[in-house]
Every structure is written in C-alpha cells, then in structure tokens.
Amino acid sequence: YRAPELVVQAYNEAGDLYATRGMIIYKMKKGEKTFRKVAHVPTGFSIFWLRNFSLIRMFTLRPECMEVIIKKNGEITALSAGKMWHLTPGQDEFEPTLELAHYGKGDQGIFENGIINTNDSTIFFGEYFRNEKRGPVRIFGSKDYGRTWEVKYTFPAGMIRHIHAIHKDPYDNKLWVCAGDIDGEPRIGWSDDEFKTINFIGQGSQEWRVTQLLFTQKY
C-alpha cells in the first residue's frame, strides 16, 4: 500500500533497484518482489525534518525529498535538507560533508538529473536554485565518492540561471552539462577534462533549453 509514494533513484549493474520514500532508502534485490529498508537519511536540526511525514510531503508537493547516488559496495551519497551526506557500509549514521549555499524557500539545490557518478569514486553535481539575481553557478566534484568536495567549474554571474543536468556519454566518456533558463541563458556543452573547461555546442535561445540528454552508439 505504500508503493505509490516510492521514487525510483538507482538501478545497479547487479539488477538491484533502489527507491526512496520520504527520507528512507529502500532496496529490492534482483529476483525479489519486496523492497527492504537500507538507510534513513538525516535532515539535521532543521524544519526539513517534517519531510519524514507523508502528510507534510503531500501538502508541500515534495514527494522527492532527496537525491541519491549508491556505490557498488553500498556506499551512499545523498542530498537532503540542503546538505550532502555520506554513509560508509558498516556505519550507523550519515556524516554531513557539504552544505549547499542555495537551498530552501523554493531552491531545490540539485535538479533530478543534475548529479552523476562517473565511476566508482567520482561524483559531480551542478547547482539548481532560483537565482533571481543571476549570480555565479557552480559545478562541484568529489574524487572520494562524496566524502570531500571542491568546485570544479564556475559559470560567471549573468551567464546562466542554474544547471538542469549533467550526463556522461557512455561511448566516449565526455561529460555533458545542460543549463537554463530564459532568453540567452540556455546552453549545452561538453567536457573531457572533468570540467576544467567546457565546450559549448549551442547556446542563446530556448532551442538549447534541455533537462535530459540521450546517447546513441557512434560509428
């Protein structure tokens, strides 16, 4: 009876499916038909603690309360309540690793396609917030699966509003970024040096306002 509120988050190479409901992560192993609780992601001492309750999630229209990246060995990195959290298998509690500068009051922090693990140690995410004053927007990266973070690239003030998506091309390993939002802000670009530089293939109109990319085999 709880299935309608589950939000799919990850699907690993072993065929296991991960989903969240509120602040809880569940896992359904390949071949099974039941989700089992994996972890309870914290919110810290903040008002976002109320997202533990389904009634609050329903009235605030926030069924998806977190973004989750899960490593092959079960290591978890999650965005919750404006912080990045990390859990090592065998530990009982998540540890906060980064506090986002923009979160709450309409600021989502990271868009649903705006965080990605490119291998079993590296994660990138882009900032997603209202940015009404059009300040700088950053891409963050971690080389130790979310234990520590650093700014990898900064879009100058006025260039974009926020980042919609970061994707990895599975055929040539380029990292792609999609940004928005209005007038001349939308743009799509790629990087082959982990965002030291970005090469834009298009920008400056709504034709380049994209939230997801799909890749096909190159010949």
Short mmCIF file of N, CA and C in Angstrom, two decimals, residues 1 3 5 13 22-23 39 42 48 50 55-56 63 115 132 135 181 185-187 194 206:
data_model
loop_
_atom_site.label_atom_id
_atom_site.label_comp_id
_atom_site.label_asym_id
_atom_site.label_seq_id
_atom_site.Cartn_x
_atom_site.Cartn_y
_atom_site.Cartn_z
N TYR A 1 0.81 -1.21 0.00
CA TYR A 1 0.00 0.00 0.00
C TYR A 1 0.84 1.26 0.00
N ALA A 3 3.53 1.55 -1.97
CA ALA A 3 4.25 1.60 -3.24
C ALA A 3 4.02 2.89 -4.04
N GLU A 5 4.05 5.90 -3.32
CA GLU A 5 4.88 7.04 -2.95
C GLU A 5 6.38 6.76 -3.12
N GLU A 13 24.34 -2.47 -11.58
CA GLU A 13 24.71 -3.48 -12.55
C GLU A 13 24.25 -4.88 -12.16
N GLY A 22 9.98 9.46 1.27
CA GLY A 22 10.35 10.43 2.28
C GLY A 22 11.84 10.46 2.46
N MET A 23 12.32 10.18 3.66
CA MET A 23 13.75 10.23 3.96
C MET A 23 14.36 8.83 4.09
N ALA A 39 18.49 2.53 4.63
CA ALA A 39 19.00 3.60 5.48
C ALA A 39 17.98 4.71 5.61
N PRO A 42 19.36 11.59 7.16
CA PRO A 42 19.00 12.64 8.13
C PRO A 42 18.68 13.97 7.46
N PHE A 48 13.24 20.85 7.75
CA PHE A 48 13.07 19.78 6.77
C PHE A 48 12.87 18.42 7.43
N LEU A 50 10.38 17.73 8.99
CA LEU A 50 8.96 17.45 8.77
C LEU A 50 8.71 16.61 7.53
N LEU A 55 2.04 13.28 5.26
CA LEU A 55 1.05 14.35 5.15
C LEU A 55 1.72 15.67 4.77
N ILE A 56 2.89 15.94 5.36
CA ILE A 56 3.64 17.16 5.03
C ILE A 56 4.11 17.09 3.58
N PRO A 63 7.22 14.96 -2.90
CA PRO A 63 7.41 13.54 -2.67
C PRO A 63 8.87 13.11 -2.80
N ILE A 115 23.02 15.36 -10.87
CA ILE A 115 24.08 14.70 -10.11
C ILE A 115 24.37 13.35 -10.75
N GLU A 132 17.51 34.48 -8.77
CA GLU A 132 16.83 35.64 -9.33
C GLU A 132 17.79 36.78 -9.67
N GLY A 135 23.47 35.26 -10.07
CA GLY A 135 24.83 35.18 -9.58
C GLY A 135 25.57 34.00 -10.19
N ASP A 181 18.12 29.51 -18.07
CA ASP A 181 16.74 29.12 -18.18
C ASP A 181 16.00 29.94 -19.24
N GLU A 185 20.15 32.41 -21.78
CA GLU A 185 20.83 31.59 -20.79
C GLU A 185 20.98 30.11 -21.17
N PRO A 186 20.00 29.49 -21.83
CA PRO A 186 20.14 28.05 -22.12
C PRO A 186 21.38 27.75 -22.95
N ARG A 187 22.03 26.63 -22.62
CA ARG A 187 23.21 26.20 -23.37
C ARG A 187 23.51 24.74 -23.06
N GLU A 194 37.05 16.75 -16.98
CA GLU A 194 36.35 16.85 -15.69
C GLU A 194 36.05 18.30 -15.32
N GLN A 206 15.87 29.35 -26.56
CA GLN A 206 15.12 28.27 -25.93
C GLN A 206 15.32 26.94 -26.65
#
